[in-house]
Amino acid sequence: MALHKLQVDDFYDDSFKLIAIHCRLEDYRLAYLINKYLGLKLERKDKDIDFKYLESSYSIFEWDNETEYVLWNLISNMCKKEEDGLASTGTLFNKSEKVFKTFNLISEFKKVDYFIKISDEIQNVNEKLIVHKLQAIPQIITSYTVDPLKIKSKDHLIF
């Protein structure tokens, strides 16, 4: 009798579309503009994507369009945390400086601010049209599609 070992890849379906967004807006403002320009209904989820080993968390907005079988996610790619910096000994004042550290959800795309993940069961979402509509938003610097198969840390997009 042959045993088959189940792995995470056996259950994970990577048939989703991914769009990168460069934008300096706060997450809630970007979600509002995307809802307005694309006709979506993105809402902030109760819990962020949280990575304990990095002590970083990333905001996530979601809309499950049940009529068209499409799940939309807007995910922050950057987490900036304030940490204590190194203080030199022998100084007059014993005050340590605060340092901002930046963590990325998808480390291959350090300059990307947000991602839109589109999981559509029947493959009816036109990526080019979505990117075109995103680029019509004046506050977005640029947006483009990303091939999910070329991302090494795509397991960070499982939620």
N, CA, C and O of each residue as an XYZ file, in Angstrom:
636
protein
N       0.839     -1.173      0.000
C       0.000      0.000      0.000
C       0.893      1.248      0.000
O       1.709      1.433      0.903
N       0.737      2.076     -0.989
C       1.549      3.292     -1.110
C       0.917      4.414     -0.297
O      -0.295      4.624     -0.334
N       1.744      5.112      0.420
C       1.283      6.254      1.206
C       1.573      7.529      0.436
O       2.631      7.688     -0.173
N       0.617      8.420      0.482
C       0.804      9.719     -0.157
C       0.851     10.775      0.934
O      -0.089     10.914      1.717
N       1.926     11.504      0.980
C       2.091     12.560      1.967
C       1.445     13.832      1.438
O       1.801     14.303      0.358
N       0.496     14.397      2.189
C      -0.164     15.627      1.770
C       0.698     16.825      2.122
O       1.276     16.898      3.207
N       0.775     17.747      1.202
C       1.534     18.969      1.413
C       0.610     20.152      1.216
O      -0.489     20.011      0.679
N       1.058     21.322      1.653
C       0.259     22.534      1.506
C      -0.057     22.782      0.042
O      -1.148     23.250     -0.284
N       0.882     22.476     -0.845
C       0.670     22.696     -2.274
C      -0.480     21.858     -2.833
O      -1.046     22.208     -3.869
N      -0.835     20.761     -2.166
C      -1.934     19.924     -2.628
C      -3.278     20.629     -2.492
O      -4.216     20.325     -3.229
N      -3.376     21.568     -1.556
C      -4.633     22.258     -1.300
C      -4.647     23.687     -1.822
O      -5.715     24.270     -2.008
N      -3.486     24.246     -2.057
C      -3.389     25.641     -2.445
C      -3.575     25.783     -3.943
O      -2.851     25.179     -4.734
N      -4.543     26.581     -4.317
C      -4.816     26.864     -5.718
C      -4.297     28.262     -6.025
O      -4.827     29.251     -5.519
N      -3.262     28.345     -6.852
C      -2.670     29.647     -7.128
C      -3.230     30.282     -8.395
O      -2.526     31.012     -9.093
N      -4.490     30.005     -8.688
C      -5.113     30.603     -9.862
C      -5.772     31.925     -9.458
O      -6.995     32.036     -9.368
N      -4.938     32.893     -9.226
C      -5.443     34.224     -8.911
C      -4.634     35.238     -9.703
O      -3.538     34.952    -10.185
N      -5.202     36.420     -9.822
C      -4.522     37.509    -10.513
C      -3.981     38.462     -9.458
O      -4.586     38.644     -8.402
N      -2.846     39.063     -9.753
C      -2.202     39.950     -8.802
C      -1.809     41.241     -9.509
O      -1.176     41.223    -10.564
N      -2.197     42.358     -8.906
C      -1.885     43.677     -9.465
C      -1.126     44.470     -8.406
O      -1.573     44.581     -7.264
N       0.010     45.015     -8.788
C       0.823     45.836     -7.891
C       0.420     47.294     -8.042
O       0.128     47.757     -9.145
N       0.406     48.023     -6.912
C       0.032     49.436     -6.911
C       1.105     50.237     -6.179
O       1.504     49.902     -5.064
N       1.558     51.299     -6.832
C       2.466     52.249     -6.208
C       1.646     53.493     -5.882
O       1.121     54.158     -6.776
N       1.543     53.796     -4.595
C       0.668     54.878     -4.156
C       1.051     55.267     -2.739
O       1.338     54.388     -1.926
N       1.067     56.530     -2.419
C       1.461     56.989     -1.086
C       0.267     57.277     -0.181
O       0.435     57.865      0.887
N      -0.921     56.877     -0.584
C      -2.119     57.109      0.225
C      -2.200     56.136      1.397
O      -1.587     55.069      1.376
N      -2.956     56.516      2.408
C      -3.288     55.597      3.489
C      -4.185     54.502      2.922
O      -4.863     54.708      1.916
N      -4.187     53.347      3.565
C      -4.927     52.197      3.045
C      -6.426     52.459      2.908
O      -7.032     52.049      1.918
N      -7.033     53.132      3.884
C      -8.477     53.370      3.832
C      -8.851     54.335      2.707
O      -9.919     54.202      2.110
N      -7.978     55.310      2.411
C      -8.254     56.244      1.316
C      -8.140     55.551     -0.038
O      -8.939     55.794     -0.943
N      -7.131     54.682     -0.164
C      -6.975     53.935     -1.411
C      -8.163     53.008     -1.625
O      -8.675     52.909     -2.740
N      -8.608     52.328     -0.573
C      -9.772     51.439     -0.681
C     -11.006     52.226     -1.122
O     -11.782     51.753     -1.951
N     -11.184     53.416     -0.573
C     -12.315     54.263     -0.963
C     -12.252     54.609     -2.448
O     -13.253     54.505     -3.157
N     -11.069     55.024     -2.918
C     -10.923     55.402     -4.328
C     -11.109     54.210     -5.258
O     -11.711     54.345     -6.323
N     -10.603     53.052     -4.868
C     -10.785     51.854     -5.688
C     -12.272     51.484     -5.751
O     -12.783     51.125     -6.813
N     -12.947     51.571     -4.631
C     -14.389     51.311     -4.623
C     -15.117     52.271     -5.562
O     -16.011     51.868     -6.307
N     -14.730     53.531     -5.519
C     -15.384     54.560     -6.334
C     -15.121     54.361     -7.825
O     -16.057     54.405     -8.624
N     -13.866     54.144     -8.212
C     -13.497     54.060     -9.630
C     -13.778     52.688    -10.252
O     -14.039     52.596    -11.452
N     -13.727     51.627     -9.446
C     -13.921     50.285     -9.999
C     -15.294     49.705     -9.663
O     -15.647     48.634    -10.156
N     -16.063     50.394     -8.837
C     -17.393     49.905     -8.479
C     -17.351     48.700     -7.556
O     -18.223     47.833     -7.622
N     -16.336     48.640     -6.691
C     -16.213     47.530     -5.743
C     -16.806     47.919     -4.394
O     -17.268     49.045     -4.206
N     -16.786     46.982     -3.467
C     -17.280     47.214     -2.113
C     -16.279     46.666     -1.088
O     -16.637     45.902     -0.192
N     -15.030     47.075     -1.244
C     -13.989     46.611     -0.330
C     -14.249     47.132      1.078
O     -14.584     48.302      1.265
N     -14.093     46.253      2.065
C     -14.230     46.619      3.473
C     -13.038     46.076      4.245
O     -12.513     45.008      3.930
N     -12.619     46.822      5.257
C     -11.481     46.402      6.089
C     -11.872     45.162      6.875
O     -12.938     45.119      7.489
N     -11.015     44.161      6.855
C     -11.260     42.956      7.642
C     -10.967     43.243      9.109
O     -10.200     44.147      9.438
N     -11.586     42.463      9.980
C     -11.408     42.655     11.416
C      -9.969     42.432     11.855
O      -9.468     43.133     12.734
N      -9.309     41.464     11.249
C      -7.929     41.155     11.614
C      -7.011     41.389     10.424
O      -7.341     41.055      9.286
N      -5.860     41.967     10.711
C      -4.840     42.167      9.684
C      -4.088     40.865      9.457
O      -4.205     39.922     10.239
N      -3.313     40.827      8.376
C      -2.399     39.707      8.159
C      -1.239     39.926      9.117
O      -0.559     40.950      9.049
N      -1.015     38.985      9.994
C      -0.046     39.163     11.070
C       1.009     38.074     11.000
O       0.695     36.884     11.019
N       2.257     38.496     10.918
C       3.370     37.561     10.936
C       4.124     37.735     12.238
O       4.859     38.707     12.412
N       3.947     36.806     13.144
C       4.568     36.894     14.470
C       6.085     36.828     14.388
O       6.784     37.511     15.137
N       6.598     35.998     13.471
C       8.044     35.848     13.418
C       8.737     37.124     12.963
O       9.906     37.337     13.288
N       8.044     37.973     12.223
C       8.601     39.264     11.824
C       8.064     40.400     12.693
O       8.544     41.532     12.624
N       7.071     40.083     13.502
C       6.378     41.081     14.296
C       5.877     42.216     13.413
O       6.043     43.393     13.732
N       5.269     41.842     12.311
C       4.721     42.821     11.383
C       3.293     42.437     11.029
O       2.932     41.260     11.038
N       2.487     43.447     10.716
C       1.112     43.187     10.299
C       0.784     44.074      9.097
O       1.318     45.172      8.940
N      -0.108     43.560      8.262
C      -0.439     44.217      7.006
C      -1.956     44.327      6.903
O      -2.676     43.351      7.114
N      -2.431     45.521      6.577
C      -3.876     45.727      6.469
C      -4.424     44.992      5.255
O      -3.746     44.826      4.240
N      -5.665     44.561      5.390
C      -6.317     43.836      4.297
C      -7.776     44.259      4.211
O      -8.487     44.330      5.214
N      -8.201     44.537      2.982
C      -9.579     44.867      2.670
C     -10.106     43.755      1.768
O      -9.357     43.193      0.969
N     -11.390     43.439      1.896
C     -11.925     42.311      1.139
C     -13.348     42.589      0.686
O     -14.110     43.272      1.370
N     -13.696     42.050     -0.478
C     -15.069     42.034     -0.959
C     -15.289     40.733     -1.706
O     -14.586     40.426     -2.669
N     -16.270     39.977     -1.254
C     -16.630     38.721     -1.901
C     -17.845     38.985     -2.777
O     -18.966     39.079     -2.278
N     -17.626     39.104     -4.071
C     -18.702     39.328     -5.029
C     -19.301     37.970     -5.381
O     -18.851     37.302     -6.312
N     -20.308     37.577     -4.633
C     -20.896     36.245     -4.785
C     -21.648     36.073     -6.096
O     -21.763     34.953     -6.593
N     -22.160     37.155     -6.665
C     -22.908     37.027     -7.921
C     -21.997     36.700     -9.104
O     -22.410     36.019    -10.043
N     -20.750     37.190     -9.054
C     -19.804     36.926    -10.146
C     -18.706     35.951     -9.749
O     -17.791     35.696    -10.532
N     -18.789     35.400     -8.532
C     -17.813     34.427     -8.020
C     -16.387     34.970     -8.037
O     -15.458     34.299     -8.485
N     -16.232     36.198     -7.539
C     -14.918     36.846     -7.496
C     -14.655     37.334     -6.082
O     -15.503     37.985     -5.471
N     -13.477     37.016     -5.568
C     -13.046     37.503     -4.261
C     -11.933     38.524     -4.485
O     -10.888     38.206     -5.052
N     -12.172     39.751     -4.032
C     -11.226     40.846     -4.186
C     -10.534     41.105     -2.856
O     -11.190     41.140     -1.814
N      -9.210     41.289     -2.877
C      -8.452     41.660     -1.688
C      -7.506     42.802     -2.031
O      -6.809     42.765     -3.045
N      -7.490     43.809     -1.179
C      -6.500     44.880     -1.244
C      -5.593     44.684     -0.042
O      -6.053     44.739      1.099
N      -4.304     44.454     -0.288
C      -3.371     44.110      0.779
C      -2.226     45.114      0.795
O      -1.662     45.447     -0.247
N      -1.895     45.583      1.968
C      -0.740     46.445      2.122
C       0.523     45.591      1.998
O       0.572     44.474      2.513
N       1.527     46.110      1.326
C       2.783     45.378      1.183
C       3.845     45.877      2.152
O       4.904     45.264      2.283
N       3.572     46.980      2.829
C       4.571     47.561      3.720
C       4.050     47.683      5.142
O       2.887     48.007      5.382
N       4.942     47.417      6.065
C       4.665     47.610      7.483
C       5.844     48.374      8.064
O       6.975     47.888      8.058
N       5.571     49.573      8.564
C       6.628     50.376      9.174
C       6.433     50.343     10.675
O       5.364     50.673     11.189
N       7.492     49.937     11.374
C       7.441     49.837     12.833
C       8.539     50.689     13.443
O       9.647     50.795     12.919
N       8.191     51.287     14.561
C       9.164     52.081     15.299
C       9.832     51.183     16.329
O       9.163     50.522     17.123
N      11.163     51.169     16.304
C      11.919     50.341     17.243
C      13.002     51.178     17.897
O      13.388     52.229     17.385
N      13.479     50.707     19.017
C      14.578     51.387     19.689
C      15.861     51.173     18.909
O      16.179     50.054     18.506
N      16.590     52.252     18.701
C      17.868     52.164     18.005
C      18.990     51.904     18.998
O      18.767     51.847     20.207
N      20.175     51.750     18.481
C      21.334     51.523     19.329
C      21.764     52.841     19.972
O      21.872     53.867     19.300
N      22.001     52.800     21.254
C      22.467     53.987     21.966
C      23.932     53.784     22.323
O      24.316     52.731     22.833
N      24.732     54.781     22.057
C      26.148     54.662     22.391
C      26.349     54.933     23.877
O      25.654     55.762     24.464
N      27.274     54.252     24.459
C      27.544     54.441     25.881
C      28.461     55.631     26.082
O      29.219     55.994     25.183
N      28.398     56.230     27.235
C      29.261     57.352     27.556
C      28.739     58.678     27.044
O      29.488     59.654     26.992
N      27.475     58.737     26.665
C      26.920     60.010     26.224
C      26.384     60.768     27.417
O      26.137     60.196     28.479
N      26.213     62.036     27.232
C      25.725     62.884     28.305
C      24.283     62.541     28.671
O      23.907     62.530     29.843
N      23.495     62.265     27.650
C      22.091     61.915     27.871
C      21.887     60.448     27.535
O      22.443     59.950     26.556
N      21.116     59.772     28.318
C      20.911     58.336     28.149
C      19.619     58.064     27.378
O      18.823     57.214     27.777
N      19.420     58.760     26.312
C      18.192     58.616     25.530
C      18.490     57.835     24.256
O      19.371     58.210     23.482
N      17.750     56.746     24.043
C      17.961     55.976     22.816
C      17.088     56.557     21.705
O      15.972     57.016     21.950
N      17.609     56.530     20.497
C      16.872     57.053     19.359
C      15.903     56.002     18.828
O      16.163     54.801     18.900
N      14.788     56.479     18.297
C      13.811     55.592     17.669
C      14.156     55.458     16.190
O      14.502     56.436     15.528
N      14.055     54.242     15.689
C      14.368     53.944     14.295
C      13.135     53.304     13.666
O      12.506     52.430     14.262
N      12.795     53.749     12.450
C      11.692     53.131     11.729
C      12.231     52.012     10.854
O      13.155     52.215     10.067
N      11.653     50.845     10.995
C      12.057     49.681     10.216
C      10.898     49.319      9.285
O       9.739     49.357      9.695
N      11.203     48.972      8.046
C      10.178     48.626      7.064
C      10.241     47.144      6.761
O      11.305     46.601      6.461
N       9.084     46.490      6.842
C       8.942     45.085      6.481
C       8.039     44.998      5.259
O       7.141     45.823      5.089
N       8.272     43.995      4.400
C       7.443     43.797      3.211
C       6.781     42.437      3.246
O       7.402     41.440      3.614
N       5.516     42.404      2.860
C       4.779     41.147      2.767
C       5.383     40.273      1.662
O       5.641     39.087      1.868
N       5.602     40.866      0.505
C       6.244     40.184     -0.625
C       7.595     40.858     -0.820
O       7.687     41.952     -1.377
N       8.632     40.189     -0.355
C       9.960     40.814     -0.295
C      10.564     41.092     -1.671
O      11.443     41.946     -1.787
N      10.119     40.397     -2.710
C      10.660     40.648     -4.052
C      10.215     41.997     -4.609
O      10.836     42.523     -5.533
N       9.144     42.556     -4.051
C       8.581     43.817     -4.526
C       8.611     44.849     -3.398
O       7.565     45.257     -2.892
N       9.799     45.258     -3.016
C       9.969     46.165     -1.877
C       9.407     47.558     -2.131
O       9.049     48.251     -1.179
N       9.321     47.980     -3.370
C       8.840     49.330     -3.677
C       7.329     49.386     -3.903
O       6.768     50.475     -4.025
N       6.667     48.239     -3.960
C       5.222     48.201     -4.153
C       4.543     48.499     -2.820
O       4.896     47.928     -1.788
N       3.563     49.402     -2.857
C       2.857     49.782     -1.632
C       1.685     48.853     -1.333
O       1.459     48.499     -0.176
N       0.937     48.452     -2.365
C      -0.251     47.618     -2.181
C      -0.346     46.591     -3.303
O       0.220     46.767     -4.382
N      -1.071     45.521     -3.023
C      -1.420     44.530     -4.032
C      -2.930     44.351     -4.048
O      -3.592     44.433     -3.013
N      -3.458     44.107     -5.234
C      -4.845     43.656     -5.364
C      -4.766     42.204     -5.806
O      -4.176     41.880     -6.837
N      -5.368     41.343     -5.009
C      -5.432     39.916     -5.338
C      -6.859     39.621     -5.771
O      -7.809     39.897     -5.039
N      -7.002     39.060     -6.962
C      -8.317     38.756     -7.524
C      -8.415     37.253     -7.707
O      -7.714     36.673     -8.537
N      -9.279     36.628     -6.935
C      -9.521     35.185     -7.052
C     -10.871     35.006     -7.726
O     -11.916     35.178     -7.100
N     -10.841     34.661     -9.001
C     -12.096     34.467     -9.727
C     -12.185     33.037    -10.233
O     -11.306     32.552    -10.947
N     -13.248     32.388     -9.853
C     -13.429     30.969    -10.177
C     -13.637     30.721    -11.663
O     -13.163     29.721    -12.203
N     -14.344     31.630    -12.323
C     -14.665     31.378    -13.725
C     -13.835     32.240    -14.686
O     -14.149     32.327    -15.873
N     -12.782     32.872    -14.170
C     -11.823     33.626    -14.988
C     -12.496     34.657    -15.894
O     -12.233     34.697    -17.095
N     -13.364     35.488    -15.316
C     -14.054     36.485    -16.127
C     -13.601     37.916    -15.850
O     -14.212     38.858    -16.355
N     -12.544     38.099    -15.059
C     -12.043     39.436    -14.756
C     -10.946     39.798    -15.760
O     -10.001     39.036    -15.965
N     -11.087     40.966    -16.377
C     -10.129     41.450    -17.360
C      -9.066     42.283    -16.641
O      -9.329     43.412    -16.226
N      -7.870     41.722    -16.496
C      -6.782     42.403    -15.776
C      -6.401     43.731    -16.421
O      -6.173     44.716    -15.719
N      -6.330     43.765    -17.731
C      -5.926     44.985    -18.429
C      -6.914     46.117    -18.161
O      -6.512     47.267    -17.986
N      -8.194     45.793    -18.128
C      -9.217     46.796    -17.842
C      -9.093     47.305    -16.409
O      -9.250     48.501    -16.162
N      -8.817     46.419    -15.476
C      -8.645     46.804    -14.073
C      -7.443     47.732    -13.937
O      -7.535     48.766    -13.276
N      -6.318     47.377    -14.553
C      -5.112     48.212    -14.491
C      -5.386     49.576    -15.122
O      -4.948     50.600    -14.597
N      -6.102     49.596    -16.237
C      -6.445     50.858    -16.900
C      -7.295     51.746    -15.982
O      -7.060     52.950    -15.890
N      -8.275     51.153    -15.309
C      -9.120     51.915    -14.381
C      -8.323     52.406    -13.174
O      -8.551     53.514    -12.686
N      -7.393     51.586    -12.693
C      -6.559     51.999    -11.569
C      -5.668     53.179    -11.956
O      -5.466     54.096    -11.161
N      -5.145     53.153    -13.161
C      -4.273     54.230    -13.601
C      -5.039     55.529    -13.861
O      -4.432     56.592    -13.991
N      -6.360     55.447    -13.934
C      -7.186     56.647    -14.078
C      -7.363     57.372    -12.741
O      -7.816     58.517    -12.712
N      -7.013     56.722    -11.656
C      -7.103     57.351    -10.332
C      -5.883     58.263    -10.183
O      -4.751     57.779    -10.214
N      -6.091     59.562    -10.022
C      -4.955     60.507    -10.004
C      -3.938     60.254     -8.889
O      -2.756     60.547     -9.070
N      -4.357     59.727     -7.760
C      -3.459     59.532     -6.626
C      -2.564     58.294     -6.763
O      -1.609     58.138     -6.001
N      -2.862     57.422     -7.718
C      -2.040     56.231     -7.939
C      -0.919     56.582     -8.903
O      -1.161     57.092     -9.997
N       0.307     56.304     -8.487
C       1.478     56.607     -9.320
C       1.520     55.672    -10.522
O       1.617     56.121    -11.664
N       1.446     54.361    -10.259
C       1.395     53.371    -11.339
C       0.814     52.070    -10.800
O       0.779     51.845     -9.590
N       0.367     51.231    -11.703
C      -0.114     49.888    -11.362
C       0.186     48.969    -12.537
O       0.222     49.401    -13.689
N       0.402     47.696    -12.228
C       0.739     46.730    -13.270
C       0.472     45.329    -12.737
O       0.387     45.111    -11.529
N       0.341     44.379    -13.669
C       0.087     42.998    -13.270
C       1.404     42.320    -12.886
O       2.476     42.658    -13.389
N       1.281     41.360    -11.985
C       2.415     40.576    -11.510
C       2.065     39.107    -11.702
O       0.952     38.685    -11.390
N       2.998     38.338    -12.209
C       2.786     36.904    -12.374
C       2.981     36.213    -11.022
O       4.103     36.175    -10.518
N       1.910     35.664    -10.420
C       2.032     35.031     -9.106
C       2.974     33.835     -9.089
O       3.518     33.492     -8.040
N       3.172     33.198    -10.237
C       4.050     32.025    -10.284
C       5.520     32.392    -10.121
O       6.339     31.531     -9.800
N       5.863     33.656    -10.338
C       7.255     34.090    -10.226
C       7.596     34.636     -8.842
O       8.728     35.057     -8.602
N       6.630     34.631     -7.938
C       6.864     35.133     -6.586
C       7.324     33.988     -5.703
O       6.655     32.959     -5.613
N       8.460     34.163     -5.055
C       8.981     33.121     -4.173
C       8.191     33.011     -2.878
O       8.011     31.915     -2.346
N       7.721     34.142     -2.374
C       6.999     34.144     -1.098
C       5.488     34.211     -1.304
O       4.792     34.915     -0.571
N       4.978     33.481     -2.300
C       3.541     33.522     -2.584
C       2.708     32.891     -1.471
O       1.496     33.101     -1.418
N       3.339     32.121     -0.578
C       2.594     31.564      0.550
C       2.131     32.665      1.510
O       1.243     32.424      2.328
N       2.713     33.868      1.429
C       2.245     34.991      2.230
C       0.900     35.510      1.744
O       0.236     36.280      2.439
N       0.502     35.087      0.551
C      -0.779     35.515     -0.006
C      -1.901     34.527      0.269
O      -2.992     34.655     -0.287
N      -1.644     33.544      1.123
C      -2.671     32.598      1.524
C      -3.314     33.135      2.790
O      -2.668     33.211      3.836
N      -4.573     33.506      2.700
C      -5.310     33.991      3.866
C      -6.777     33.746      3.692
O      -7.568     34.086      4.571
